[in-house]
mmCIF file of C-alpha atoms in Angstrom:
data_model
loop_
_atom_site.group_PDB
_atom_site.id
_atom_site.type_symbol
_atom_site.label_atom_id
_atom_site.label_comp_id
_atom_site.label_asym_id
_atom_site.label_seq_id
_atom_site.Cartn_x
_atom_site.Cartn_y
_atom_site.Cartn_z
ATOM 1 C CA UNK A 78 222.862 118.896 -142.003
ATOM 2 C CA UNK A 79 225.428 121.081 -140.206
ATOM 3 C CA UNK A 80 224.933 121.810 -136.506
ATOM 4 C CA UNK A 81 224.596 125.472 -135.670
ATOM 5 C CA UNK A 82 227.623 127.045 -133.979
ATOM 6 C CA UNK A 83 225.718 128.036 -130.754
ATOM 7 C CA UNK A 84 224.454 124.455 -130.396
ATOM 8 C CA UNK A 85 227.978 123.068 -130.818
ATOM 9 C CA UNK A 86 229.275 125.506 -128.207
ATOM 10 C CA UNK A 87 226.521 124.501 -125.794
ATOM 11 C CA UNK A 88 227.264 120.812 -126.320
ATOM 12 C CA UNK A 89 230.957 121.366 -125.672
ATOM 13 C CA UNK A 90 230.186 123.319 -122.522
ATOM 14 C CA UNK A 91 227.952 120.523 -121.221
ATOM 15 C CA UNK A 92 230.660 117.940 -122.017
ATOM 16 C CA UNK A 93 233.272 120.018 -120.196
ATOM 17 C CA UNK A 94 231.037 120.312 -117.134
ATOM 18 C CA UNK A 95 230.412 116.539 -117.096
ATOM 19 C CA UNK A 96 234.140 115.797 -117.351
ATOM 20 C CA UNK A 97 234.880 118.289 -114.587
ATOM 21 C CA UNK A 98 232.225 116.730 -112.307
ATOM 22 C CA UNK A 99 233.445 113.193 -112.886
ATOM 23 C CA UNK A 100 237.035 114.252 -112.221
ATOM 24 C CA UNK A 101 236.113 115.843 -108.915
ATOM 25 C CA UNK A 102 233.998 112.898 -107.839
ATOM 26 C CA UNK A 103 236.397 110.106 -108.681
ATOM 27 C CA UNK A 104 239.892 111.579 -108.329
ATOM 28 C CA UNK A 105 241.789 112.104 -105.066
ATOM 29 C CA UNK A 106 242.051 115.619 -103.794
ATOM 30 C CA UNK A 107 244.877 117.380 -102.015
ATOM 31 C CA UNK A 108 242.533 118.664 -99.332
ATOM 32 C CA UNK A 109 240.771 117.050 -96.412
ATOM 33 C CA UNK A 110 238.443 114.127 -97.070
ATOM 34 C CA UNK A 111 235.113 113.359 -95.471
ATOM 35 C CA UNK A 112 233.114 110.149 -95.174
ATOM 36 C CA UNK A 113 231.736 110.490 -98.706
ATOM 37 C CA UNK A 114 235.283 110.214 -100.084
ATOM 38 C CA UNK A 115 235.429 106.617 -98.869
ATOM 39 C CA UNK A 116 232.785 105.661 -101.434
ATOM 40 C CA UNK A 117 234.655 107.021 -104.457
ATOM 41 C CA UNK A 118 237.512 105.832 -106.626
ATOM 42 C CA UNK A 119 239.694 108.324 -104.767
ATOM 43 C CA UNK A 120 239.969 105.770 -101.984
ATOM 44 C CA UNK A 121 240.945 102.704 -103.988
ATOM 45 C CA UNK A 122 244.103 102.780 -106.079
ATOM 46 C CA UNK A 123 244.655 99.044 -106.144
ATOM 47 C CA UNK A 124 243.480 96.215 -108.363
ATOM 48 C CA UNK A 125 241.473 93.125 -107.592
ATOM 49 C CA UNK A 126 244.334 90.646 -107.682
ATOM 50 C CA UNK A 127 243.844 86.983 -108.415
ATOM 51 C CA UNK A 128 243.038 85.375 -105.093
ATOM 52 C CA UNK A 129 245.821 82.990 -103.993
ATOM 53 C CA UNK A 130 243.107 80.721 -102.581
ATOM 54 C CA UNK A 131 242.376 79.728 -106.193
ATOM 55 C CA UNK A 132 245.678 77.840 -106.188
ATOM 56 C CA UNK A 133 245.678 74.323 -104.731
ATOM 57 C CA UNK A 134 246.086 74.536 -100.973
ATOM 58 C CA UNK A 135 247.632 71.883 -98.787
ATOM 59 C CA UNK A 136 248.717 71.742 -95.176
ATOM 60 C CA UNK A 137 251.500 74.033 -93.974
ATOM 61 C CA UNK A 138 254.995 72.613 -94.464
ATOM 62 C CA UNK A 139 257.095 71.198 -91.668
ATOM 63 C CA UNK A 140 256.333 69.124 -88.632
ATOM 64 C CA UNK A 141 252.637 68.450 -88.048
ATOM 65 C CA UNK A 142 251.227 66.472 -85.128
ATOM 66 C CA UNK A 143 248.345 64.111 -85.943
ATOM 67 C CA UNK A 144 245.630 62.786 -83.716
ATOM 68 C CA UNK A 145 246.212 59.708 -81.583
ATOM 69 C CA UNK A 146 244.841 57.969 -78.503
ATOM 70 C CA UNK A 147 246.776 60.545 -76.490
ATOM 71 C CA UNK A 148 244.187 63.121 -77.593
ATOM 72 C CA UNK A 149 241.303 61.227 -76.046
ATOM 73 C CA UNK A 150 238.846 63.303 -73.982
ATOM 74 C CA UNK A 151 239.607 63.875 -70.327
ATOM 75 C CA UNK A 152 242.777 63.046 -68.454
ATOM 76 C CA UNK A 153 243.785 60.440 -71.029
ATOM 77 C CA UNK A 154 244.550 63.296 -73.444
ATOM 78 C CA UNK A 155 248.159 63.741 -72.429
ATOM 79 C CA UNK A 156 249.223 65.059 -75.860
ATOM 80 C CA UNK A 157 247.297 68.309 -75.517
ATOM 81 C CA UNK A 158 249.313 71.401 -74.699
ATOM 82 C CA UNK A 159 247.979 74.303 -72.535
ATOM 83 C CA UNK A 160 245.457 75.704 -75.010
ATOM 84 C CA UNK A 161 241.728 76.332 -75.300
ATOM 85 C CA UNK A 162 238.942 77.265 -77.677
ATOM 86 C CA UNK A 163 237.741 80.622 -76.384
ATOM 87 C CA UNK A 164 234.368 82.313 -76.816
ATOM 88 C CA UNK A 165 232.932 85.540 -75.436
ATOM 89 C CA UNK A 166 229.211 84.856 -75.767
ATOM 90 C CA UNK A 167 225.860 85.787 -74.237
ATOM 91 C CA UNK A 168 223.187 83.350 -73.104
ATOM 92 C CA UNK A 169 220.861 84.586 -75.849
ATOM 93 C CA UNK A 170 223.485 83.711 -78.492
ATOM 94 C CA UNK A 171 223.223 79.998 -77.691
ATOM 95 C CA UNK A 172 221.879 78.930 -81.092
ATOM 96 C CA UNK A 173 224.652 80.751 -82.958
ATOM 97 C CA UNK A 174 227.288 79.341 -80.608
ATOM 98 C CA UNK A 175 226.024 75.802 -81.154
ATOM 99 C CA UNK A 176 226.284 76.314 -84.915
ATOM 100 C CA UNK A 177 229.929 77.398 -84.588
ATOM 101 C CA UNK A 178 230.714 74.529 -82.239
ATOM 102 C CA UNK A 179 229.140 71.989 -84.561
ATOM 103 C CA UNK A 180 231.303 73.157 -87.465
ATOM 104 C CA UNK A 181 234.561 73.291 -85.526
ATOM 105 C CA UNK A 182 233.974 69.997 -83.745
ATOM 106 C CA UNK A 183 233.176 68.281 -87.059
ATOM 107 C CA UNK A 184 236.181 69.678 -88.936
ATOM 108 C CA UNK A 185 238.820 69.647 -86.185
ATOM 109 C CA UNK A 186 238.196 69.369 -82.465
ATOM 110 C CA UNK A 187 236.572 65.922 -82.361
ATOM 111 C CA UNK A 188 240.073 64.658 -83.213
ATOM 112 C CA UNK A 189 241.952 66.643 -80.545
ATOM 113 C CA UNK A 190 239.385 67.432 -77.810
ATOM 114 C CA UNK A 191 240.766 70.761 -76.668
ATOM 115 C CA UNK A 192 238.625 72.365 -73.953
ATOM 116 C CA UNK A 193 236.096 75.108 -74.609
ATOM 117 C CA UNK A 194 236.220 78.166 -72.351
ATOM 118 C CA UNK A 195 233.140 80.380 -72.451
ATOM 119 C CA UNK A 196 233.145 83.924 -71.048
ATOM 120 C CA UNK A 197 230.191 86.163 -70.180
ATOM 121 C CA UNK A 198 229.713 89.278 -68.093
ATOM 122 C CA UNK A 199 226.801 87.495 -66.352
ATOM 123 C CA UNK A 200 226.475 83.843 -65.256
ATOM 124 C CA UNK A 201 225.618 81.299 -67.920
ATOM 125 C CA UNK A 202 222.193 79.682 -67.744
ATOM 126 C CA UNK A 203 221.690 75.995 -67.071
ATOM 127 C CA UNK A 204 220.352 75.638 -70.622
ATOM 128 C CA UNK A 205 223.473 77.205 -72.119
ATOM 129 C CA UNK A 206 225.720 74.885 -70.129
ATOM 130 C CA UNK A 207 223.651 71.800 -70.885
ATOM 131 C CA UNK A 208 223.447 72.320 -74.639
ATOM 132 C CA UNK A 209 227.031 73.436 -75.233
ATOM 133 C CA UNK A 210 228.485 70.612 -73.154
ATOM 134 C CA UNK A 211 226.380 68.161 -75.185
ATOM 135 C CA UNK A 212 227.901 69.525 -78.415
ATOM 136 C CA UNK A 213 231.425 68.258 -77.631
ATOM 137 C CA UNK A 214 233.262 65.440 -75.900
ATOM 138 C CA UNK A 215 235.820 67.948 -74.682
ATOM 139 C CA UNK A 216 235.726 69.716 -71.333
ATOM 140 C CA UNK A 217 233.631 72.906 -71.158
ATOM 141 C CA UNK A 218 234.436 75.723 -68.755
ATOM 142 C CA UNK A 219 232.038 78.583 -67.979
ATOM 143 C CA UNK A 220 233.517 81.785 -66.624
ATOM 144 C CA UNK A 221 232.178 85.162 -65.514
ATOM 145 C CA UNK A 222 234.261 88.233 -66.324
ATOM 146 C CA UNK A 223 235.282 90.185 -63.197
ATOM 147 C CA UNK A 224 233.462 93.521 -62.925
ATOM 148 C CA UNK A 225 236.737 95.413 -62.756
ATOM 149 C CA UNK A 226 237.634 93.974 -66.175
ATOM 150 C CA UNK A 227 234.287 94.768 -67.793
ATOM 151 C CA UNK A 228 232.916 97.986 -66.352
ATOM 152 C CA UNK A 229 233.713 101.386 -67.813
ATOM 153 C CA UNK A 230 236.912 102.636 -66.134
ATOM 154 C CA UNK A 231 236.734 105.527 -63.691
ATOM 155 C CA UNK A 232 238.613 107.987 -65.925
ATOM 156 C CA UNK A 233 235.973 107.883 -68.687
ATOM 157 C CA UNK A 234 233.756 110.990 -68.545
ATOM 158 C CA UNK A 235 230.073 110.216 -69.171
ATOM 159 C CA UNK A 236 229.311 113.570 -70.790
ATOM 160 C CA UNK A 237 232.272 113.291 -73.135
ATOM 161 C CA UNK A 238 231.252 109.737 -73.991
ATOM 162 C CA UNK A 239 227.722 110.901 -74.883
ATOM 163 C CA UNK A 240 229.061 113.674 -77.117
ATOM 164 C CA UNK A 241 231.515 111.272 -78.736
ATOM 165 C CA UNK A 242 228.705 108.850 -79.527
ATOM 166 C CA UNK A 243 226.880 111.600 -81.414
ATOM 167 C CA UNK A 244 229.923 112.218 -83.597
ATOM 168 C CA UNK A 245 230.393 108.501 -84.269
ATOM 169 C CA UNK A 246 226.735 108.084 -85.176
ATOM 170 C CA UNK A 247 226.911 111.059 -87.533
ATOM 171 C CA UNK A 248 229.667 109.110 -89.303
ATOM 172 C CA UNK A 249 227.540 105.947 -89.426
ATOM 173 C CA UNK A 250 229.814 104.000 -87.093
ATOM 174 C CA UNK A 251 228.085 100.777 -86.124
ATOM 175 C CA UNK A 252 227.454 100.081 -82.402
ATOM 176 C CA UNK A 253 228.646 103.599 -81.505
ATOM 177 C CA UNK A 254 226.081 104.053 -78.752
ATOM 178 C CA UNK A 255 226.212 100.492 -77.413
ATOM 179 C CA UNK A 256 228.230 100.638 -74.184
ATOM 180 C CA UNK A 257 228.612 96.855 -74.077
ATOM 181 C CA UNK A 258 230.302 96.932 -77.490
ATOM 182 C CA UNK A 259 232.915 99.416 -76.268
ATOM 183 C CA UNK A 260 233.411 97.249 -73.175
ATOM 184 C CA UNK A 261 233.805 94.145 -75.311
ATOM 185 C CA UNK A 262 236.439 95.809 -77.525
ATOM 186 C CA UNK A 263 238.427 96.903 -74.492
ATOM 187 C CA UNK A 264 238.203 93.468 -72.834
ATOM 188 C CA UNK A 265 239.245 91.642 -76.001
ATOM 189 C CA UNK A 266 242.112 94.086 -76.501
ATOM 190 C CA UNK A 267 243.848 93.905 -73.173
ATOM 191 C CA UNK A 268 242.008 92.115 -70.392
ATOM 192 C CA UNK A 269 240.747 88.681 -71.456
ATOM 193 C CA UNK A 270 244.113 86.990 -70.986
ATOM 194 C CA UNK A 271 244.254 88.215 -67.375
ATOM 195 C CA UNK A 272 241.269 86.126 -66.339
ATOM 196 C CA UNK A 273 242.278 83.595 -63.650
ATOM 197 C CA UNK A 274 240.770 80.762 -65.724
ATOM 198 C CA UNK A 275 243.455 81.329 -68.359
ATOM 199 C CA UNK A 276 246.391 81.590 -65.978
ATOM 200 C CA UNK A 277 247.792 78.198 -67.021
ATOM 201 C CA UNK A 278 246.811 78.524 -70.702
ATOM 202 C CA UNK A 279 249.252 79.724 -73.366
ATOM 203 C CA UNK A 280 247.389 79.388 -76.674
ATOM 204 C CA UNK A 281 243.788 80.093 -77.650
ATOM 205 C CA UNK A 282 241.586 79.827 -80.729
ATOM 206 C CA UNK A 283 238.905 82.520 -80.673
ATOM 207 C CA UNK A 284 235.467 81.371 -81.854
ATOM 208 C CA UNK A 285 232.396 83.574 -82.209
ATOM 209 C CA UNK A 286 228.725 82.631 -82.632
ATOM 210 C CA UNK A 287 227.336 82.207 -86.165
ATOM 211 C CA UNK A 288 230.627 81.485 -87.902
ATOM 212 C CA UNK A 289 231.332 78.595 -90.257
ATOM 213 C CA UNK A 290 234.279 76.250 -90.726
ATOM 214 C CA UNK A 291 234.432 74.365 -94.030
ATOM 215 C CA UNK A 292 237.622 72.292 -94.175
ATOM 216 C CA UNK A 293 238.897 69.212 -92.392
ATOM 217 C CA UNK A 294 242.040 70.095 -90.450
ATOM 218 C CA UNK A 295 243.998 66.979 -89.532
ATOM 219 C CA UNK A 296 246.833 68.390 -87.430
ATOM 220 C CA UNK A 297 246.996 69.979 -83.992
ATOM 221 C CA UNK A 298 247.004 73.719 -84.797
ATOM 222 C CA UNK A 299 248.217 74.609 -81.306
ATOM 223 C CA UNK A 300 251.192 72.289 -81.678
ATOM 224 C CA UNK A 301 251.835 73.862 -85.068
ATOM 225 C CA UNK A 302 252.017 77.276 -83.396
ATOM 226 C CA UNK A 303 254.337 75.959 -80.703
ATOM 227 C CA UNK A 304 256.588 73.800 -82.890
ATOM 228 C CA UNK A 305 257.052 76.492 -85.535
ATOM 229 C CA UNK A 306 257.476 79.382 -83.096
ATOM 230 C CA UNK A 307 254.401 81.273 -84.296
ATOM 231 C CA UNK A 308 252.813 84.047 -82.265
ATOM 232 C CA UNK A 309 249.641 84.723 -84.221
ATOM 233 C CA UNK A 310 247.478 83.092 -86.880
ATOM 234 C CA UNK A 311 244.743 84.691 -89.016
ATOM 235 C CA UNK A 312 242.510 83.911 -91.982
ATOM 236 C CA UNK A 313 241.125 87.302 -93.107
ATOM 237 C CA UNK A 314 242.654 90.794 -93.199
ATOM 238 C CA UNK A 315 240.497 93.879 -93.832
ATOM 239 C CA UNK A 316 240.429 97.669 -93.680
ATOM 240 C CA UNK A 317 238.722 99.357 -90.736
ATOM 241 C CA UNK A 318 236.384 102.354 -90.773
ATOM 242 C CA UNK A 319 238.816 105.273 -90.323
ATOM 243 C CA UNK A 320 236.149 107.463 -88.676
ATOM 244 C CA UNK A 321 236.053 104.969 -85.797
ATOM 245 C CA UNK A 322 239.780 105.279 -84.960
ATOM 246 C CA UNK A 323 241.038 108.781 -85.890
ATOM 247 C CA UNK A 324 243.384 109.094 -82.897
ATOM 248 C CA UNK A 325 244.533 105.474 -82.560
ATOM 249 C CA UNK A 326 247.622 105.938 -84.739
ATOM 250 C CA UNK A 327 248.541 109.349 -83.262
ATOM 251 C CA UNK A 328 248.388 107.789 -79.787
ATOM 252 C CA UNK A 329 250.531 104.936 -81.054
ATOM 253 C CA UNK A 330 253.145 107.342 -82.377
ATOM 254 C CA UNK A 331 253.192 109.086 -78.993
ATOM 255 C CA UNK A 332 253.901 105.726 -77.368
ATOM 256 C CA UNK A 333 256.631 104.943 -79.907
ATOM 257 C CA UNK A 334 258.278 108.310 -79.259
ATOM 258 C CA UNK A 335 258.648 107.263 -75.632
ATOM 259 C CA UNK A 336 259.661 103.663 -76.436
ATOM 260 C CA UNK A 337 261.441 103.428 -79.803
ATOM 261 C CA UNK A 338 263.333 100.424 -78.444
ATOM 262 C CA UNK A 339 260.134 98.348 -78.579
ATOM 263 C CA UNK A 340 260.015 98.344 -82.393
ATOM 264 C CA UNK A 341 260.962 94.963 -83.841
ATOM 265 C CA UNK A 342 263.661 95.067 -86.509
ATOM 266 C CA UNK A 343 261.649 92.673 -88.723
ATOM 267 C CA UNK A 344 258.281 94.364 -88.245
ATOM 268 C CA UNK A 345 255.445 94.789 -90.767
ATOM 269 C CA UNK A 346 255.187 98.556 -90.417
ATOM 270 C CA UNK A 347 254.595 99.080 -94.133
ATOM 271 C CA UNK A 348 251.375 97.091 -93.874
ATOM 272 C CA UNK A 349 250.204 99.496 -91.169
ATOM 273 C CA UNK A 350 251.225 102.732 -92.877
ATOM 274 C CA UNK A 351 250.627 102.074 -96.594
ATOM 275 C CA UNK A 352 249.000 105.107 -98.213
ATOM 276 C CA UNK A 353 248.920 103.840 -101.804
ATOM 277 C CA UNK A 354 246.072 101.327 -101.942
ATOM 278 C CA UNK A 355 243.491 103.198 -99.808
ATOM 279 C CA UNK A 356 244.804 106.795 -99.519
ATOM 280 C CA UNK A 357 241.666 108.303 -98.008
ATOM 281 C CA UNK A 358 241.678 105.653 -95.280
ATOM 282 C CA UNK A 359 245.257 106.573 -94.440
ATOM 283 C CA UNK A 360 244.499 110.285 -94.396
ATOM 284 C CA UNK A 361 241.365 110.009 -92.264
ATOM 285 C CA UNK A 362 243.111 107.662 -89.827
ATOM 286 C CA UNK A 363 246.037 110.113 -89.574
ATOM 287 C CA UNK A 364 248.728 107.880 -91.006
ATOM 288 C CA UNK A 365 247.294 104.408 -90.353
ATOM 289 C CA UNK A 366 246.284 102.301 -93.341
ATOM 290 C CA UNK A 367 243.546 100.745 -91.089
ATOM 291 C CA UNK A 368 244.692 97.278 -92.196
ATOM 292 C CA UNK A 369 244.022 94.693 -89.514
ATOM 293 C CA UNK A 370 243.604 90.991 -88.906
ATOM 294 C CA UNK A 371 239.913 90.190 -88.501
ATOM 295 C CA UNK A 372 240.039 89.009 -84.926
ATOM 296 C CA UNK A 373 236.772 87.099 -84.799
ATOM 297 C CA UNK A 374 239.183 84.372 -85.910
ATOM 298 C CA UNK A 375 242.553 84.360 -84.227
ATOM 299 C CA UNK A 376 244.868 81.644 -82.982
ATOM 300 C CA UNK A 377 247.476 83.194 -80.751
ATOM 301 C CA UNK A 378 250.100 82.826 -78.077
ATOM 302 C CA UNK A 379 248.977 84.806 -75.025
ATOM 303 C CA UNK A 380 252.576 85.292 -73.979
ATOM 304 C CA UNK A 381 252.697 88.129 -76.509
ATOM 305 C CA UNK A 382 249.745 89.925 -74.887
ATOM 306 C CA UNK A 383 251.235 89.257 -71.462
ATOM 307 C CA UNK A 384 254.587 90.771 -72.392
ATOM 308 C CA UNK A 385 255.699 94.060 -70.790
ATOM 309 C CA UNK A 386 255.767 95.708 -74.235
ATOM 310 C CA UNK A 387 252.150 94.937 -75.041
ATOM 311 C CA UNK A 388 251.031 95.628 -71.478
ATOM 312 C CA UNK A 389 252.559 99.119 -71.605
ATOM 313 C CA UNK A 390 251.074 99.759 -75.047
ATOM 314 C CA UNK A 391 247.582 98.689 -73.998
ATOM 315 C CA UNK A 392 247.735 100.743 -70.791
ATOM 316 C CA UNK A 393 248.767 103.805 -72.808
ATOM 317 C CA UNK A 394 245.790 103.362 -75.133
ATOM 318 C CA UNK A 395 243.431 102.587 -72.289
ATOM 319 C CA UNK A 396 244.262 105.823 -70.464
ATOM 320 C CA UNK A 397 243.782 107.780 -73.701
ATOM 321 C CA UNK A 398 240.106 106.783 -73.654
ATOM 322 C CA UNK A 399 239.666 105.793 -77.294
ATOM 323 C CA UNK A 400 237.901 102.547 -76.478
ATOM 324 C CA UNK A 401 234.966 104.739 -75.383
ATOM 325 C CA UNK A 402 235.401 108.190 -76.946
ATOM 326 C CA UNK A 403 235.995 106.548 -80.323
ATOM 327 C CA UNK A 404 235.390 102.930 -81.276
ATOM 328 C CA UNK A 405 238.809 101.380 -81.059
ATOM 329 C CA UNK A 406 238.398 97.682 -81.670
ATOM 330 C CA UNK A 407 240.567 94.793 -80.603
ATOM 331 C CA UNK A 408 241.281 94.073 -84.284
ATOM 332 C CA UNK A 409 243.265 97.268 -85.016
ATOM 333 C CA UNK A 410 244.814 97.300 -81.532
ATOM 334 C CA UNK A 411 246.042 93.705 -81.776
ATOM 335 C CA UNK A 412 247.151 94.206 -85.378
ATOM 336 C CA UNK A 413 249.116 97.405 -84.749
ATOM 337 C CA UNK A 414 250.906 95.774 -81.825
ATOM 338 C CA UNK A 415 251.762 92.698 -83.875
ATOM 339 C CA UNK A 416 252.844 94.795 -86.851
ATOM 340 C CA UNK A 417 255.201 96.930 -84.757
ATOM 341 C CA UNK A 418 256.433 94.792 -81.886
ATOM 342 C CA UNK A 419 256.617 91.262 -83.323
ATOM 343 C CA UNK A 420 258.695 89.523 -85.983
ATOM 344 C CA UNK A 421 256.418 89.383 -89.024
ATOM 345 C CA UNK A 422 257.675 85.854 -89.749
ATOM 346 C CA UNK A 423 255.942 84.715 -86.562
ATOM 347 C CA UNK A 424 252.544 85.656 -87.997
ATOM 348 C CA UNK A 425 250.885 82.892 -90.013
ATOM 349 C CA UNK A 426 248.092 82.921 -92.598
ATOM 350 C CA UNK A 427 246.008 79.776 -91.994
ATOM 351 C CA UNK A 428 245.041 79.561 -95.637
ATOM 352 C CA UNK A 429 244.015 75.903 -95.245
ATOM 353 C CA UNK A 430 241.294 76.666 -92.661
ATOM 354 C CA UNK A 431 238.054 77.438 -94.483
ATOM 355 C CA UNK A 432 236.167 80.098 -92.549
ATOM 356 C CA UNK A 433 233.254 82.510 -92.821
ATOM 357 C CA UNK A 434 232.111 85.394 -90.680
ATOM 358 C CA UNK A 435 229.446 87.299 -92.598
ATOM 359 C CA UNK A 436 230.126 88.773 -95.116
ATOM 360 C CA UNK A 437 233.716 87.524 -95.665
ATOM 361 C CA UNK A 438 235.289 84.125 -96.354
ATOM 362 C CA UNK A 439 238.615 82.355 -96.404
ATOM 363 C CA UNK A 440 237.989 79.613 -98.969
ATOM 364 C CA UNK A 441 240.923 77.351 -99.904
ATOM 365 C CA UNK A 442 241.128 75.230 -103.043
ATOM 366 C CA UNK A 443 241.344 71.890 -101.271
ATOM 367 C CA UNK A 444 239.602 68.502 -101.440
ATOM 368 C CA UNK A 445 239.281 68.766 -97.659
ATOM 369 C CA UNK A 446 236.784 71.635 -97.991
ATOM 370 C CA UNK A 447 233.038 71.428 -98.522
ATOM 371 C CA UNK A 448 230.474 74.190 -98.951
ATOM 372 C CA UNK A 449 232.991 76.945 -99.710
ATOM 373 C CA UNK A 450 233.809 78.196 -103.222
ATOM 374 C CA UNK A 451 237.575 78.386 -103.678
ATOM 375 C CA UNK A 452 238.841 81.949 -103.881
ATOM 376 C CA UNK A 453 235.601 83.548 -102.726
ATOM 377 C CA UNK A 454 236.168 86.555 -100.493
ATOM 378 C CA UNK A 455 232.562 87.630 -100.054
ATOM 379 C CA UNK A 456 229.031 86.713 -101.060
ATOM 380 C CA UNK A 457 228.027 90.362 -100.698
ATOM 381 C CA UNK A 458 228.343 93.251 -103.139
ATOM 382 C CA UNK A 459 231.466 93.241 -105.294
ATOM 383 C CA UNK A 460 232.607 96.588 -103.893
ATOM 384 C CA UNK A 461 233.356 94.710 -100.658
ATOM 385 C CA UNK A 462 236.391 93.214 -102.406
ATOM 386 C CA UNK A 463 238.266 96.483 -101.925
ATOM 387 C CA UNK A 464 238.070 95.860 -98.160
ATOM 388 C CA UNK A 465 240.547 92.994 -98.540
ATOM 389 C CA UNK A 466 243.921 93.943 -97.059
ATOM 390 C CA UNK A 467 245.620 90.596 -97.673
ATOM 391 C CA UNK A 468 247.334 91.978 -100.822
ATOM 392 C CA UNK A 469 249.156 94.498 -98.662
ATOM 393 C CA UNK A 470 250.062 91.841 -96.105
ATOM 394 C CA UNK A 471 251.521 89.719 -98.905
ATOM 395 C CA UNK A 472 253.359 92.801 -100.230
ATOM 396 C CA UNK A 473 254.907 93.966 -96.975
ATOM 397 C CA UNK A 474 255.208 90.652 -95.133
ATOM 398 C CA UNK A 475 254.741 87.239 -96.739
ATOM 399 C CA UNK A 476 252.196 84.613 -97.793
ATOM 400 C CA UNK A 477 253.156 81.912 -95.251
#
């Protein structure tokens, strides 16, 4: 039976409206974007590439230093270089810290016995010291952060901070109103390496509570960094929430306008400024892709942070106030500095170190790994896969 002409017209009108709605929801616009745009297809123009961790993974090429009697605990360990495992942790996070220590001692540090250095803004309890020192044969050091390194700086206005928190919370930025979180981000960005306890230390491996390590690592990673002239090592690279850092890149460009000579000729600037894969992120962050190394895992040479270039950059950011008026984290700050001021060939992906910080993984395909599914990025919702910025790092830098 034929469909009446008015009914056909109505059906076509409904179809047109549906197509128009879907186009406006899922396609990028030429105008300004808000937070809702981040949840649409407008903000992901990439593909879910095959994860390189599905390929067999071995140790990095080149000279590797193995364990020996010279890595014995205490003064007998003459092979160790000036390096430490470093943790910023509270007394109440003891159980999570012990979990992380157990994993890292089992997979790596029981062979090399590098010291653990624990930092807190208050003194550690006797229980914390007793239980952490029992979890390793290596030396444990317990340090209190100086008040002048931790407290909110004098130039931060309390009223402006309170108003800024409201804006951040309206944009669903996590920890926006937690002063200690802002303090932590600032300390991790530009103050931790100034602590007197680290004065004679060059390299560190940052370890947080409640993380997991899955793979046996049979070489001294600090010697690898030193022998191969590496500045920084990472496992995971992600996108940040652009609403948390809207003025970080504009402040960076102000600094670069004053110091163009600080830009490294072999920098990874494309990784920082890409606008193709996540265009809404780039727009909302005012030119910054928001790509960063996830700094809950980092193995690094503190000489880079101690350099005049980084010191000037951090001081510029610090005076701008974004650690408090926004939620600038140490991850984007460290990553921008590395991407602009360091040779990208001195940045290393530790693909052979199996690692998890909820909800993301670095899971190599290696017989040395247990409890980690090769190639898994997350055990959360599949949409989290678009948060992976490693494809852009591989595109603009390298896979080494």
